Tab-separated table of C-alpha atoms in Angstrom:
chain	number	residue	atom	x	y	z
A	1	MET	CA	0.000	0.000	0.000
A	2	LYS	CA	1.333	3.455	-0.953
A	3	GLN	CA	1.445	5.945	1.899
A	4	LEU	CA	0.629	9.528	0.977
A	5	LEU	CA	2.116	12.416	2.908
A	6	VAL	CA	0.631	15.853	3.303
A	7	HIS	CA	3.130	18.586	2.522
A	8	LYS	CA	2.608	22.026	4.032
A	9	ILE	CA	3.313	25.150	1.997
A	10	ASP	CA	3.037	28.617	3.508
A	11	LEU	CA	1.928	31.095	0.847
A	12	ILE	CA	3.696	33.923	2.670
A	13	GLU	CA	7.053	32.308	1.872
A	14	LEU	CA	6.374	32.116	-1.878
A	15	GLU	CA	7.735	34.698	-4.260
A	16	GLY	CA	6.041	35.872	-7.422
A	17	LYS	CA	2.391	35.256	-8.188
A	18	GLY	CA	1.930	32.199	-5.968
A	19	ASP	CA	3.093	29.466	-8.342
A	20	PHE	CA	4.985	26.580	-6.757
A	21	LEU	CA	6.173	23.102	-7.643
A	22	CYS	CA	4.639	19.960	-6.207
A	23	PRO	CA	7.094	18.756	-3.534
A	24	CYS	CA	6.854	15.181	-4.840
A	25	CYS	CA	6.789	15.299	-8.643
A	26	GLY	CA	7.738	18.893	-9.515
A	27	THR	CA	4.536	19.718	-11.393
A	28	LYS	CA	3.947	23.471	-11.537
A	29	ILE	CA	0.858	24.430	-9.533
A	30	SER	CA	-0.553	27.864	-10.258
A	31	PRO	CA	-3.422	29.682	-8.540
A	32	ASP	CA	-4.425	30.955	-12.001
A	33	ASP	CA	-5.268	27.413	-13.192
A	34	GLU	CA	-9.038	27.093	-12.836
A	35	THR	CA	-9.377	23.887	-14.881
A	36	GLU	CA	-8.444	21.401	-12.114
A	37	LYS	CA	-6.284	19.542	-14.652
A	38	VAL	CA	-3.146	20.046	-12.548
A	39	TYR	CA	-4.617	20.042	-9.044
A	40	SER	CA	-7.944	19.493	-7.290
A	41	ILE	CA	-9.283	21.305	-4.263
A	42	LEU	CA	-10.102	18.763	-1.566
A	43	GLU	CA	-11.017	20.779	1.514
A	44	PRO	CA	-11.115	24.485	2.292
A	45	LYS	CA	-10.912	25.528	5.953
A	46	VAL	CA	-12.827	28.726	6.667
A	47	ARG	CA	-12.865	30.684	9.922
A	48	ASN	CA	-14.881	33.871	10.455
A	49	ASN	CA	-15.797	33.972	6.742
A	50	ALA	CA	-12.118	34.002	5.720
A	51	LEU	CA	-10.153	31.227	4.063
A	52	GLU	CA	-7.582	29.895	6.528
A	53	ASP	CA	-6.141	26.740	4.923
A	54	LEU	CA	-6.705	24.853	1.704
A	55	LEU	CA	-6.022	21.157	1.131
A	56	ILE	CA	-5.314	20.340	-2.510
A	57	ARG	CA	-4.180	17.251	-4.418
A	58	CYS	CA	-1.662	17.207	-7.253
A	59	ASN	CA	-3.416	15.356	-10.067
A	60	ASN	CA	-0.091	14.135	-11.461
A	61	CYS	CA	1.143	12.180	-8.411
A	62	SER	CA	-1.858	12.343	-5.989
A	63	ASN	CA	0.275	14.123	-3.377
A	64	LYS	CA	-1.758	16.142	-0.876
A	65	ILE	CA	-0.622	19.692	-0.136
A	66	LEU	CA	-1.871	21.912	2.684
A	67	LEU	CA	-1.693	25.577	1.729
A	68	THR	CA	-1.510	27.994	4.656
A	69	GLY	CA	-1.052	31.737	5.019
A	70	PHE	CA	-4.355	32.932	3.613
A	71	SER	CA	-5.217	34.866	6.780
A	72	ILE	CA	-2.124	37.055	6.430
A	73	LEU	CA	-2.843	37.658	2.758
A	74	GLU	CA	-6.321	38.923	3.623
A	75	THR	CA	-4.819	41.754	5.655
A	76	ILE	CA	-2.417	42.879	2.918
């Protein structure tokens, strides 16, 4: 049985427009991609009507990635 890890990526630490590479397979994941061909949104975590975390899955390798840092971006 293949064990899947959840990688955590803090959006505050990213440079540029928010693109990053999947930690497992290197596929480019972009917030501008709305097709869900590259990644799928699994579970958004909302607190006080603001997005706090977002769990996504890379559709290339099925790796799960937890995106954090949305609360700080809301204040910018």
